[in-house]
């Protein structure tokens, strides 16, 4: 393997949020970011579409790509797909905020919500499906024209300015309100509250619209993740797929000896401090070591809308002072 591309898929930090005293130090990640060449790219999905699909998408076809993981057929002209992410919203006196962490549902809870949703909302032309092994659901609807925001960008924030906009926004907002009412006393939430787990009091609907490029415009790296957007694209593009890797060691570098580039993802939104420490141990330290030993020629890290490219030579540039990683990605 000559190059590792690692995408931090759900780590979004608002500008000015830097506070190095409240996050793990992560020295290996800090070293890589400080010594790499950085550029702002925007959302990582948009970067992937531009880098490998040759298109700059104004509205990212997140749900359409994720749908291809379970169904290889593209959506019909009369049906469109949205992602529906289970969230917990905290209502205050003057605003409603997204909780800091998204609740996780088990298989039985997901099945119960899918069954009940389809029984109650089928008359509106809506259908809910489980999105494979992903945390999101998929909603099929007859409308598609609304701009939406990834809920991971809203952690701990007021959601008012992030609600859907555009011609079909009224239908989406109304559906989101109706879903909140449906979930309020749902048996799934009653049981979660009894167990002391955060309730799922809303589904955040997003990721609809946009066109999927039907063929790649560049040579594709080997994909070693189960992230639905990427897997859907690679299935559509017939790109090389490997088993999902949850660590640098899991990729068995010798197995990828003849592979030019491997693309993987990490997630940090749930239990962020613990997840970041795990990423540091399982990815950043071994990647930095492999870079310095010449096992890797380059590492590219996509973090918080920024792409950092670090070559083997860059990794030895000790005169580039290492600051806390958060300062590099939040300013």
PDB file of C-alpha atoms in Angstrom:
ATOM      1  CA  UNK A   1       0.000   0.000   0.000  1.00  0.00           C
ATOM      2  CA  UNK A   2       1.422   3.343  -1.054  1.00  0.00           C
ATOM      3  CA  UNK A   3      -1.211   5.683   0.365  1.00  0.00           C
ATOM      4  CA  UNK A   4      -3.854   5.671   3.087  1.00  0.00           C
ATOM      5  CA  UNK A   5      -6.847   8.006   2.865  1.00  0.00           C
ATOM      6  CA  UNK A   6      -8.711   8.204   6.161  1.00  0.00           C
ATOM      7  CA  UNK A   7     -11.985  10.116   6.389  1.00  0.00           C
ATOM      8  CA  UNK A   8     -13.329  11.290   9.750  1.00  0.00           C
ATOM      9  CA  UNK A   9     -16.892  10.762   8.592  1.00  0.00           C
ATOM     10  CA  UNK A  10     -18.900  12.369  11.402  1.00  0.00           C
ATOM     11  CA  UNK A  11     -16.514  14.773  13.124  1.00  0.00           C
ATOM     12  CA  UNK A  12     -17.643  18.346  12.479  1.00  0.00           C
ATOM     13  CA  UNK A  13     -16.391  21.168  14.676  1.00  0.00           C
ATOM     14  CA  UNK A  14     -17.755  24.692  14.480  1.00  0.00           C
ATOM     15  CA  UNK A  15     -15.253  27.526  13.815  1.00  0.00           C
ATOM     16  CA  UNK A  16     -13.885  28.957  17.019  1.00  0.00           C
ATOM     17  CA  UNK A  17     -14.719  25.825  18.986  1.00  0.00           C
ATOM     18  CA  UNK A  18     -11.084  25.116  19.754  1.00  0.00           C
ATOM     19  CA  UNK A  19     -10.510  24.302  23.424  1.00  0.00           C
ATOM     20  CA  UNK A  20      -7.463  22.093  23.784  1.00  0.00           C
ATOM     21  CA  UNK A  21      -8.059  21.631  27.519  1.00  0.00           C
ATOM     22  CA  UNK A  22     -11.359  19.789  27.006  1.00  0.00           C
ATOM     23  CA  UNK A  23     -10.317  17.200  24.370  1.00  0.00           C
ATOM     24  CA  UNK A  24      -7.740  14.390  24.245  1.00  0.00           C
ATOM     25  CA  UNK A  25      -4.250  15.529  23.216  1.00  0.00           C
ATOM     26  CA  UNK A  26      -3.803  12.926  20.404  1.00  0.00           C
ATOM     27  CA  UNK A  27      -0.082  13.548  19.752  1.00  0.00           C
ATOM     28  CA  UNK A  28       0.199  11.385  16.610  1.00  0.00           C
ATOM     29  CA  UNK A  29      -2.798  13.045  14.949  1.00  0.00           C
ATOM     30  CA  UNK A  30      -1.505  16.456  16.019  1.00  0.00           C
ATOM     31  CA  UNK A  31       1.897  15.677  14.437  1.00  0.00           C
ATOM     32  CA  UNK A  32       0.359  14.542  11.158  1.00  0.00           C
ATOM     33  CA  UNK A  33      -1.910  17.562  10.867  1.00  0.00           C
ATOM     34  CA  UNK A  34       0.810  20.044  11.807  1.00  0.00           C
ATOM     35  CA  UNK A  35       3.291  18.700   9.249  1.00  0.00           C
ATOM     36  CA  UNK A  36       0.883  18.103   6.376  1.00  0.00           C
ATOM     37  CA  UNK A  37      -0.290  20.327   3.550  1.00  0.00           C
ATOM     38  CA  UNK A  38      -3.851  21.462   4.286  1.00  0.00           C
ATOM     39  CA  UNK A  39      -6.651  22.786   2.120  1.00  0.00           C
ATOM     40  CA  UNK A  40     -10.334  23.471   2.671  1.00  0.00           C
ATOM     41  CA  UNK A  41     -12.555  21.165   0.610  1.00  0.00           C
ATOM     42  CA  UNK A  42     -15.988  21.343   2.206  1.00  0.00           C
ATOM     43  CA  UNK A  43     -18.028  18.235   3.043  1.00  0.00           C
ATOM     44  CA  UNK A  44     -16.039  15.024   2.581  1.00  0.00           C
ATOM     45  CA  UNK A  45     -18.765  13.521   0.396  1.00  0.00           C
ATOM     46  CA  UNK A  46     -18.480  16.444  -1.988  1.00  0.00           C
ATOM     47  CA  UNK A  47     -14.721  15.967  -2.054  1.00  0.00           C
ATOM     48  CA  UNK A  48     -15.147  12.273  -2.958  1.00  0.00           C
ATOM     49  CA  UNK A  49     -17.593  13.115  -5.751  1.00  0.00           C
ATOM     50  CA  UNK A  50     -15.219  15.749  -7.131  1.00  0.00           C
ATOM     51  CA  UNK A  51     -12.023  13.697  -6.690  1.00  0.00           C
ATOM     52  CA  UNK A  52     -13.312  10.418  -8.141  1.00  0.00           C
ATOM     53  CA  UNK A  53     -16.594  11.255  -9.880  1.00  0.00           C
ATOM     54  CA  UNK A  54     -15.405  14.438 -11.564  1.00  0.00           C
ATOM     55  CA  UNK A  55     -18.451  16.449 -10.467  1.00  0.00           C
ATOM     56  CA  UNK A  56     -19.067  19.297  -8.056  1.00  0.00           C
ATOM     57  CA  UNK A  57     -22.476  18.624  -6.546  1.00  0.00           C
ATOM     58  CA  UNK A  58     -24.472  21.494  -5.061  1.00  0.00           C
ATOM     59  CA  UNK A  59     -26.800  19.035  -3.351  1.00  0.00           C
ATOM     60  CA  UNK A  60     -25.105  15.804  -2.343  1.00  0.00           C
ATOM     61  CA  UNK A  61     -26.966  12.575  -3.277  1.00  0.00           C
ATOM     62  CA  UNK A  62     -26.288  10.982   0.107  1.00  0.00           C
ATOM     63  CA  UNK A  63     -29.490   8.942   0.385  1.00  0.00           C
ATOM     64  CA  UNK A  64     -29.423   7.867  -3.271  1.00  0.00           C
ATOM     65  CA  UNK A  65     -25.919   6.447  -2.836  1.00  0.00           C
ATOM     66  CA  UNK A  66     -26.749   4.778   0.493  1.00  0.00           C
ATOM     67  CA  UNK A  67     -29.775   3.127  -1.108  1.00  0.00           C
ATOM     68  CA  UNK A  68     -27.489   1.298  -3.555  1.00  0.00           C
ATOM     69  CA  UNK A  69     -25.969  -0.678  -0.675  1.00  0.00           C
ATOM     70  CA  UNK A  70     -29.124  -2.781  -0.411  1.00  0.00           C
ATOM     71  CA  UNK A  71     -30.779  -2.163  -3.792  1.00  0.00           C
ATOM     72  CA  UNK A  72     -28.588  -1.905  -6.911  1.00  0.00           C
ATOM     73  CA  UNK A  73     -31.289  -0.122  -8.913  1.00  0.00           C
ATOM     74  CA  UNK A  74     -31.311   3.650  -9.116  1.00  0.00           C
ATOM     75  CA  UNK A  75     -34.413   5.429  -7.838  1.00  0.00           C
ATOM     76  CA  UNK A  76     -37.287   5.843 -10.274  1.00  0.00           C
ATOM     77  CA  UNK A  77     -38.412   9.227 -11.510  1.00  0.00           C
ATOM     78  CA  UNK A  78     -41.472   9.162  -9.231  1.00  0.00           C
ATOM     79  CA  UNK A  79     -39.780   7.986  -6.003  1.00  0.00           C
ATOM     80  CA  UNK A  80     -37.005   9.697  -4.096  1.00  0.00           C
ATOM     81  CA  UNK A  81     -34.939   8.815  -1.061  1.00  0.00           C
ATOM     82  CA  UNK A  82     -33.982  10.602   2.116  1.00  0.00           C
ATOM     83  CA  UNK A  83     -31.942   9.550   5.106  1.00  0.00           C
ATOM     84  CA  UNK A  84     -33.734   9.632   8.454  1.00  0.00           C
ATOM     85  CA  UNK A  85     -31.348   9.769  11.402  1.00  0.00           C
ATOM     86  CA  UNK A  86     -32.675   8.986  14.903  1.00  0.00           C
ATOM     87  CA  UNK A  87     -31.909  11.990  17.122  1.00  0.00           C
ATOM     88  CA  UNK A  88     -32.749  13.434  20.505  1.00  0.00           C
ATOM     89  CA  UNK A  89     -33.815  17.088  20.541  1.00  0.00           C
ATOM     90  CA  UNK A  90     -33.659  19.168  23.727  1.00  0.00           C
ATOM     91  CA  UNK A  91     -36.407  21.802  23.870  1.00  0.00           C
ATOM     92  CA  UNK A  92     -35.665  24.918  25.895  1.00  0.00           C
ATOM     93  CA  UNK A  93     -37.705  28.049  26.512  1.00  0.00           C
ATOM     94  CA  UNK A  94     -36.534  29.822  23.369  1.00  0.00           C
ATOM     95  CA  UNK A  95     -34.842  27.208  21.182  1.00  0.00           C
ATOM     96  CA  UNK A  96     -34.518  23.542  20.299  1.00  0.00           C
ATOM     97  CA  UNK A  97     -31.043  21.994  20.281  1.00  0.00           C
ATOM     98  CA  UNK A  98     -29.636  18.776  18.889  1.00  0.00           C
ATOM     99  CA  UNK A  99     -28.270  16.621  21.700  1.00  0.00           C
ATOM    100  CA  UNK A 100     -24.493  16.277  21.852  1.00  0.00           C
ATOM    101  CA  UNK A 101     -24.656  12.560  21.035  1.00  0.00           C
ATOM    102  CA  UNK A 102     -27.019  10.678  18.764  1.00  0.00           C
ATOM    103  CA  UNK A 103     -28.896   7.747  20.331  1.00  0.00           C
ATOM    104  CA  UNK A 104     -28.198   4.254  18.991  1.00  0.00           C
ATOM    105  CA  UNK A 105     -31.068   1.842  18.335  1.00  0.00           C
ATOM    106  CA  UNK A 106     -30.809  -1.926  18.508  1.00  0.00           C
ATOM    107  CA  UNK A 107     -32.257  -4.192  15.813  1.00  0.00           C
ATOM    108  CA  UNK A 108     -35.559  -4.836  17.607  1.00  0.00           C
ATOM    109  CA  UNK A 109     -36.120  -1.103  18.140  1.00  0.00           C
ATOM    110  CA  UNK A 110     -35.372  -0.367  14.491  1.00  0.00           C
ATOM    111  CA  UNK A 111     -37.763  -3.082  13.303  1.00  0.00           C
ATOM    112  CA  UNK A 112     -40.517  -1.759  15.565  1.00  0.00           C
ATOM    113  CA  UNK A 113     -40.142   1.797  14.259  1.00  0.00           C
ATOM    114  CA  UNK A 114     -40.079   0.672  10.609  1.00  0.00           C
ATOM    115  CA  UNK A 115     -43.236  -1.406  11.036  1.00  0.00           C
ATOM    116  CA  UNK A 116     -45.172   1.306  12.878  1.00  0.00           C
ATOM    117  CA  UNK A 117     -44.049   4.118  10.564  1.00  0.00           C
ATOM    118  CA  UNK A 118     -45.163   2.247   7.461  1.00  0.00           C
ATOM    119  CA  UNK A 119     -48.515   1.430   9.018  1.00  0.00           C
ATOM    120  CA  UNK A 120     -49.176   5.066   9.951  1.00  0.00           C
ATOM    121  CA  UNK A 121     -47.642   6.999   7.065  1.00  0.00           C
ATOM    122  CA  UNK A 122     -48.239   4.774   4.019  1.00  0.00           C
ATOM    123  CA  UNK A 123     -51.333   6.771   3.082  1.00  0.00           C
ATOM    124  CA  UNK A 124     -49.086   9.826   2.548  1.00  0.00           C
ATOM    125  CA  UNK A 125     -47.004   7.931  -0.004  1.00  0.00           C
ATOM    126  CA  UNK A 126     -44.132   7.408   2.436  1.00  0.00           C
ATOM    127  CA  UNK A 127     -42.123   4.289   3.204  1.00  0.00           C
ATOM    128  CA  UNK A 128     -39.429   3.716   5.830  1.00  0.00           C
ATOM    129  CA  UNK A 129     -36.684   1.122   5.349  1.00  0.00           C
ATOM    130  CA  UNK A 130     -33.724   0.081   7.469  1.00  0.00           C
ATOM    131  CA  UNK A 131     -30.545   1.138   5.665  1.00  0.00           C
ATOM    132  CA  UNK A 132     -28.595  -2.077   5.949  1.00  0.00           C
ATOM    133  CA  UNK A 133     -26.135  -1.922   8.835  1.00  0.00           C
ATOM    134  CA  UNK A 134     -26.185   1.876   8.968  1.00  0.00           C
ATOM    135  CA  UNK A 135     -27.494   3.955  11.846  1.00  0.00           C
ATOM    136  CA  UNK A 136     -29.901   5.782   9.524  1.00  0.00           C
ATOM    137  CA  UNK A 137     -33.225   4.800   8.038  1.00  0.00           C
ATOM    138  CA  UNK A 138     -34.257   5.466   4.430  1.00  0.00           C
ATOM    139  CA  UNK A 139     -37.514   7.242   3.617  1.00  0.00           C
ATOM    140  CA  UNK A 140     -39.054   6.982   0.171  1.00  0.00           C
ATOM    141  CA  UNK A 141     -41.229   9.953  -0.803  1.00  0.00           C
ATOM    142  CA  UNK A 142     -42.835  11.507  -3.894  1.00  0.00           C
ATOM    143  CA  UNK A 143     -40.974  14.805  -3.340  1.00  0.00           C
ATOM    144  CA  UNK A 144     -37.288  15.621  -3.446  1.00  0.00           C
ATOM    145  CA  UNK A 145     -36.563  19.350  -3.774  1.00  0.00           C
ATOM    146  CA  UNK A 146     -35.267  20.590  -0.425  1.00  0.00           C
ATOM    147  CA  UNK A 147     -31.877  21.587   0.953  1.00  0.00           C
ATOM    148  CA  UNK A 148     -30.939  19.782   4.175  1.00  0.00           C
ATOM    149  CA  UNK A 149     -28.012  19.462   6.583  1.00  0.00           C
ATOM    150  CA  UNK A 150     -26.155  16.470   7.983  1.00  0.00           C
ATOM    151  CA  UNK A 151     -27.277  16.130  11.640  1.00  0.00           C
ATOM    152  CA  UNK A 152     -23.715  15.443  12.773  1.00  0.00           C
ATOM    153  CA  UNK A 153     -22.970  19.079  11.932  1.00  0.00           C
ATOM    154  CA  UNK A 154     -25.550  20.194  14.485  1.00  0.00           C
ATOM    155  CA  UNK A 155     -24.343  18.463  17.636  1.00  0.00           C
ATOM    156  CA  UNK A 156     -25.242  20.625  20.627  1.00  0.00           C
ATOM    157  CA  UNK A 157     -26.547  23.431  18.399  1.00  0.00           C
ATOM    158  CA  UNK A 158     -29.826  25.249  17.818  1.00  0.00           C
ATOM    159  CA  UNK A 159     -31.564  23.523  14.895  1.00  0.00           C
ATOM    160  CA  UNK A 160     -33.753  26.437  13.757  1.00  0.00           C
ATOM    161  CA  UNK A 161     -31.417  27.708  11.016  1.00  0.00           C
ATOM    162  CA  UNK A 162     -30.705  24.135   9.869  1.00  0.00           C
ATOM    163  CA  UNK A 163     -34.283  23.070   9.093  1.00  0.00           C
ATOM    164  CA  UNK A 164     -35.037  22.162   5.443  1.00  0.00           C
ATOM    165  CA  UNK A 165     -35.385  24.957   2.900  1.00  0.00           C
ATOM    166  CA  UNK A 166     -36.554  25.011  -0.710  1.00  0.00           C
ATOM    167  CA  UNK A 167     -39.708  24.145  -2.699  1.00  0.00           C
ATOM    168  CA  UNK A 168     -40.449  20.872  -0.851  1.00  0.00           C
ATOM    169  CA  UNK A 169     -39.286  22.064   2.567  1.00  0.00           C
ATOM    170  CA  UNK A 170     -42.828  22.484   3.879  1.00  0.00           C
ATOM    171  CA  UNK A 171     -43.585  18.780   3.310  1.00  0.00           C
ATOM    172  CA  UNK A 172     -40.351  17.734   5.035  1.00  0.00           C
ATOM    173  CA  UNK A 173     -40.900  20.033   8.008  1.00  0.00           C
ATOM    174  CA  UNK A 174     -44.476  18.845   8.404  1.00  0.00           C
ATOM    175  CA  UNK A 175     -43.366  15.216   8.266  1.00  0.00           C
ATOM    176  CA  UNK A 176     -40.640  15.836  10.861  1.00  0.00           C
ATOM    177  CA  UNK A 177     -43.239  17.418  13.178  1.00  0.00           C
ATOM    178  CA  UNK A 178     -45.681  14.539  12.693  1.00  0.00           C
ATOM    179  CA  UNK A 179     -42.905  12.040  13.410  1.00  0.00           C
ATOM    180  CA  UNK A 180     -42.071  13.843  16.662  1.00  0.00           C
ATOM    181  CA  UNK A 181     -45.686  13.532  17.761  1.00  0.00           C
ATOM    182  CA  UNK A 182     -45.711   9.837  16.808  1.00  0.00           C
ATOM    183  CA  UNK A 183     -42.501   9.141  18.727  1.00  0.00           C
ATOM    184  CA  UNK A 184     -43.513  11.056  21.871  1.00  0.00           C
ATOM    185  CA  UNK A 185     -45.161   8.115  23.658  1.00  0.00           C
ATOM    186  CA  UNK A 186     -43.905   5.303  21.458  1.00  0.00           C
ATOM    187  CA  UNK A 187     -43.270   2.028  23.262  1.00  0.00           C
ATOM    188  CA  UNK A 188     -39.652   2.064  22.051  1.00  0.00           C
ATOM    189  CA  UNK A 189     -39.080   5.333  23.907  1.00  0.00           C
ATOM    190  CA  UNK A 190     -40.977   4.186  26.964  1.00  0.00           C
ATOM    191  CA  UNK A 191     -38.634   1.227  27.273  1.00  0.00           C
ATOM    192  CA  UNK A 192     -35.542   3.329  26.572  1.00  0.00           C
ATOM    193  CA  UNK A 193     -36.548   5.820  29.275  1.00  0.00           C
ATOM    194  CA  UNK A 194     -37.135   2.967  31.736  1.00  0.00           C
ATOM    195  CA  UNK A 195     -33.601   1.683  31.000  1.00  0.00           C
ATOM    196  CA  UNK A 196     -32.135   5.171  31.406  1.00  0.00           C
ATOM    197  CA  UNK A 197     -31.231   5.490  27.713  1.00  0.00           C
ATOM    198  CA  UNK A 198     -31.753   8.689  25.700  1.00  0.00           C
ATOM    199  CA  UNK A 199     -35.030   8.622  23.840  1.00  0.00           C
ATOM    200  CA  UNK A 200     -35.384   8.995  20.078  1.00  0.00           C
ATOM    201  CA  UNK A 201     -37.824  11.885  19.945  1.00  0.00           C
ATOM    202  CA  UNK A 202     -37.269  12.843  16.295  1.00  0.00           C
ATOM    203  CA  UNK A 203     -36.043  11.634  12.931  1.00  0.00           C
ATOM    204  CA  UNK A 204     -33.777  14.154  11.221  1.00  0.00           C
ATOM    205  CA  UNK A 205     -34.578  13.881   7.498  1.00  0.00           C
ATOM    206  CA  UNK A 206     -31.793  14.888   5.122  1.00  0.00           C
ATOM    207  CA  UNK A 207     -29.562  13.883   2.206  1.00  0.00           C
ATOM    208  CA  UNK A 208     -32.114  13.845  -0.624  1.00  0.00           C
ATOM    209  CA  UNK A 209     -31.615  15.139  -4.149  1.00  0.00           C
ATOM    210  CA  UNK A 210     -28.551  15.427  -6.320  1.00  0.00           C
ATOM    211  CA  UNK A 211     -27.419  13.290  -9.230  1.00  0.00           C
ATOM    212  CA  UNK A 212     -25.134  10.281  -8.944  1.00  0.00           C
ATOM    213  CA  UNK A 213     -22.355  10.155 -11.545  1.00  0.00           C
ATOM    214  CA  UNK A 214     -22.826   6.745 -13.159  1.00  0.00           C
ATOM    215  CA  UNK A 215     -19.129   6.106 -13.755  1.00  0.00           C
ATOM    216  CA  UNK A 216     -15.914   7.271 -12.088  1.00  0.00           C
ATOM    217  CA  UNK A 217     -13.726   9.932 -13.646  1.00  0.00           C
ATOM    218  CA  UNK A 218     -10.530   8.752 -11.921  1.00  0.00           C
ATOM    219  CA  UNK A 219      -8.869   5.546 -10.791  1.00  0.00           C
ATOM    220  CA  UNK A 220     -10.591   4.413  -7.603  1.00  0.00           C
ATOM    221  CA  UNK A 221      -8.742   3.438  -4.417  1.00  0.00           C
ATOM    222  CA  UNK A 222      -9.583   0.181  -2.673  1.00  0.00           C
ATOM    223  CA  UNK A 223     -12.451   0.859  -0.285  1.00  0.00           C
ATOM    224  CA  UNK A 224     -12.072  -0.625   3.209  1.00  0.00           C
ATOM    225  CA  UNK A 225     -15.142   0.714   5.006  1.00  0.00           C
ATOM    226  CA  UNK A 226     -18.852  -0.018   5.347  1.00  0.00           C
ATOM    227  CA  UNK A 227     -19.842   3.668   5.285  1.00  0.00           C
ATOM    228  CA  UNK A 228     -23.078   3.577   3.206  1.00  0.00           C
ATOM    229  CA  UNK A 229     -22.474   6.597   0.949  1.00  0.00           C
ATOM    230  CA  UNK A 230     -19.063   5.299  -0.092  1.00  0.00           C
ATOM    231  CA  UNK A 231     -20.120   1.662  -0.449  1.00  0.00           C
ATOM    232  CA  UNK A 232     -23.066   2.726  -2.606  1.00  0.00           C
ATOM    233  CA  UNK A 233     -20.805   4.759  -4.889  1.00  0.00           C
ATOM    234  CA  UNK A 234     -18.219   1.983  -5.175  1.00  0.00           C
ATOM    235  CA  UNK A 235     -20.967  -0.523  -6.042  1.00  0.00           C
ATOM    236  CA  UNK A 236     -22.294   1.835  -8.703  1.00  0.00           C
ATOM    237  CA  UNK A 237     -18.798   2.492 -10.041  1.00  0.00           C
ATOM    238  CA  UNK A 238     -17.708  -1.168  -9.718  1.00  0.00           C
ATOM    239  CA  UNK A 239     -14.714  -0.082  -7.663  1.00  0.00           C
ATOM    240  CA  UNK A 240     -12.463  -2.405  -5.621  1.00  0.00           C
ATOM    241  CA  UNK A 241     -13.949  -3.354  -2.241  1.00  0.00           C
ATOM    242  CA  UNK A 242     -12.145  -4.906   0.728  1.00  0.00           C
ATOM    243  CA  UNK A 243     -13.420  -5.956   4.132  1.00  0.00           C
ATOM    244  CA  UNK A 244     -14.161  -2.956   6.380  1.00  0.00           C
ATOM    245  CA  UNK A 245     -11.125  -2.049   8.490  1.00  0.00           C
ATOM    246  CA  UNK A 246     -11.556  -0.866  12.077  1.00  0.00           C
ATOM    247  CA  UNK A 247      -7.829  -0.275  12.562  1.00  0.00           C
ATOM    248  CA  UNK A 248      -4.620   0.179  10.595  1.00  0.00           C
ATOM    249  CA  UNK A 249      -3.505  -3.313  11.586  1.00  0.00           C
ATOM    250  CA  UNK A 250      -6.808  -4.823  10.420  1.00  0.00           C
ATOM    251  CA  UNK A 251      -5.963  -3.908   6.849  1.00  0.00           C
ATOM    252  CA  UNK A 252      -3.044  -6.352   7.014  1.00  0.00           C
ATOM    253  CA  UNK A 253      -0.692  -4.066   5.141  1.00  0.00           C
ATOM    254  CA  UNK A 254       1.097  -6.938   3.453  1.00  0.00           C
ATOM    255  CA  UNK A 255      -2.215  -7.934   1.833  1.00  0.00           C
ATOM    256  CA  UNK A 256      -2.363  -4.497   0.240  1.00  0.00           C
ATOM    257  CA  UNK A 257       1.274  -4.500  -0.837  1.00  0.00           C
ATOM    258  CA  UNK A 258       0.368  -4.113  -4.526  1.00  0.00           C
ATOM    259  CA  UNK A 259      -2.512  -1.694  -3.876  1.00  0.00           C
ATOM    260  CA  UNK A 260      -1.748   1.920  -4.647  1.00  0.00           C
ATOM    261  CA  UNK A 261      -4.324   3.561  -2.355  1.00  0.00           C
ATOM    262  CA  UNK A 262      -6.721   2.390   0.362  1.00  0.00           C
ATOM    263  CA  UNK A 263      -9.635   4.535   1.565  1.00  0.00           C
ATOM    264  CA  UNK A 264     -11.116   3.940   5.032  1.00  0.00           C
ATOM    265  CA  UNK A 265     -13.372   5.811   7.480  1.00  0.00           C
ATOM    266  CA  UNK A 266     -13.504   6.390  11.204  1.00  0.00           C
ATOM    267  CA  UNK A 267     -16.429   7.597  13.334  1.00  0.00           C
ATOM    268  CA  UNK A 268     -16.167   9.731  16.457  1.00  0.00           C
ATOM    269  CA  UNK A 269     -19.580  11.285  17.038  1.00  0.00           C
ATOM    270  CA  UNK A 270     -20.742   8.802  19.682  1.00  0.00           C
ATOM    271  CA  UNK A 271     -18.659   9.014  22.885  1.00  0.00           C
ATOM    272  CA  UNK A 272     -16.232  11.420  21.166  1.00  0.00           C
ATOM    273  CA  UNK A 273     -13.409  11.439  23.733  1.00  0.00           C
ATOM    274  CA  UNK A 274     -13.243   7.647  23.916  1.00  0.00           C
ATOM    275  CA  UNK A 275     -13.609   7.290  20.131  1.00  0.00           C
ATOM    276  CA  UNK A 276     -10.810   9.778  19.471  1.00  0.00           C
ATOM    277  CA  UNK A 277      -8.465   7.989  21.858  1.00  0.00           C
ATOM    278  CA  UNK A 278      -9.225   4.735  20.010  1.00  0.00           C
ATOM    279  CA  UNK A 279      -8.567   6.381  16.626  1.00  0.00           C
ATOM    280  CA  UNK A 280      -5.254   7.709  17.936  1.00  0.00           C
ATOM    281  CA  UNK A 281      -4.199   4.264  19.170  1.00  0.00           C
ATOM    282  CA  UNK A 282      -5.501   2.153  16.280  1.00  0.00           C
ATOM    283  CA  UNK A 283      -4.914   4.481  13.328  1.00  0.00           C
ATOM    284  CA  UNK A 284      -2.800   7.574  13.934  1.00  0.00           C
ATOM    285  CA  UNK A 285       0.161   6.073  15.810  1.00  0.00           C
ATOM    286  CA  UNK A 286       0.636   3.105  13.427  1.00  0.00           C
ATOM    287  CA  UNK A 287       0.058   5.300  10.364  1.00  0.00           C
ATOM    288  CA  UNK A 288       2.675   7.819  11.509  1.00  0.00           C
ATOM    289  CA  UNK A 289       5.098   4.979  12.234  1.00  0.00           C
ATOM    290  CA  UNK A 290       4.432   3.348   8.829  1.00  0.00           C
ATOM    291  CA  UNK A 291       4.978   6.684   7.114  1.00  0.00           C
ATOM    292  CA  UNK A 292       8.325   7.230   8.797  1.00  0.00           C
ATOM    293  CA  UNK A 293       9.453   3.652   8.052  1.00  0.00           C
ATOM    294  CA  UNK A 294       8.546   3.968   4.388  1.00  0.00           C
ATOM    295  CA  UNK A 295       5.715   1.408   4.540  1.00  0.00           C
ATOM    296  CA  UNK A 296       3.456   4.262   3.461  1.00  0.00           C
ATOM    297  CA  UNK A 297       4.424   7.008   1.041  1.00  0.00           C
ATOM    298  CA  UNK A 298       1.561   9.341   1.878  1.00  0.00           C
ATOM    299  CA  UNK A 299      -1.351   9.729   4.285  1.00  0.00           C
ATOM    300  CA  UNK A 300      -4.350  11.907   3.520  1.00  0.00           C
ATOM    301  CA  UNK A 301      -6.736  12.794   6.340  1.00  0.00           C
ATOM    302  CA  UNK A 302     -10.119  14.409   5.722  1.00  0.00           C
ATOM    303  CA  UNK A 303     -11.148  16.092   8.962  1.00  0.00           C
ATOM    304  CA  UNK A 304     -13.822  18.748   9.494  1.00  0.00           C
ATOM    305  CA  UNK A 305     -14.074  19.863   5.838  1.00  0.00           C
ATOM    306  CA  UNK A 306     -10.274  19.977   5.446  1.00  0.00           C
ATOM    307  CA  UNK A 307      -7.916  17.660   3.606  1.00  0.00           C
ATOM    308  CA  UNK A 308      -4.440  17.168   5.075  1.00  0.00           C
ATOM    309  CA  UNK A 309      -1.829  15.475   2.875  1.00  0.00           C
ATOM    310  CA  UNK A 310       1.309  14.198   4.627  1.00  0.00           C
ATOM    311  CA  UNK A 311       4.221  12.600   2.804  1.00  0.00           C
ATOM    312  CA  UNK A 312       7.059  10.630   4.372  1.00  0.00           C
ATOM    313  CA  UNK A 313       9.314  13.686   4.094  1.00  0.00           C
ATOM    314  CA  UNK A 314       6.660  15.859   5.750  1.00  0.00           C
ATOM    315  CA  UNK A 315       6.532  13.514   8.748  1.00  0.00           C
ATOM    316  CA  UNK A 316      10.171  14.369   9.585  1.00  0.00           C
ATOM    317  CA  UNK A 317       9.760  18.147   9.433  1.00  0.00           C
ATOM    318  CA  UNK A 318      10.218  18.573  13.163  1.00  0.00           C
ATOM    319  CA  UNK A 319      10.627  22.355  12.828  1.00  0.00           C
ATOM    320  CA  UNK A 320       6.895  22.588  12.145  1.00  0.00           C
ATOM    321  CA  UNK A 321       5.699  23.047  15.706  1.00  0.00           C
ATOM    322  CA  UNK A 322       3.098  20.531  16.779  1.00  0.00           C
ATOM    323  CA  UNK A 323      -0.017  22.221  18.133  1.00  0.00           C
ATOM    324  CA  UNK A 324      -3.107  20.529  19.457  1.00  0.00           C
ATOM    325  CA  UNK A 325      -4.996  18.761  16.645  1.00  0.00           C
ATOM    326  CA  UNK A 326      -8.169  20.709  17.420  1.00  0.00           C
ATOM    327  CA  UNK A 327      -6.446  23.988  16.619  1.00  0.00           C
ATOM    328  CA  UNK A 328      -5.609  22.646  13.152  1.00  0.00           C
ATOM    329  CA  UNK A 329      -9.152  21.600  12.251  1.00  0.00           C
ATOM    330  CA  UNK A 330     -11.318  24.205  13.982  1.00  0.00           C
ATOM    331  CA  UNK A 331      -9.726  27.458  12.809  1.00  0.00           C
TER     332      UNK A 331
END
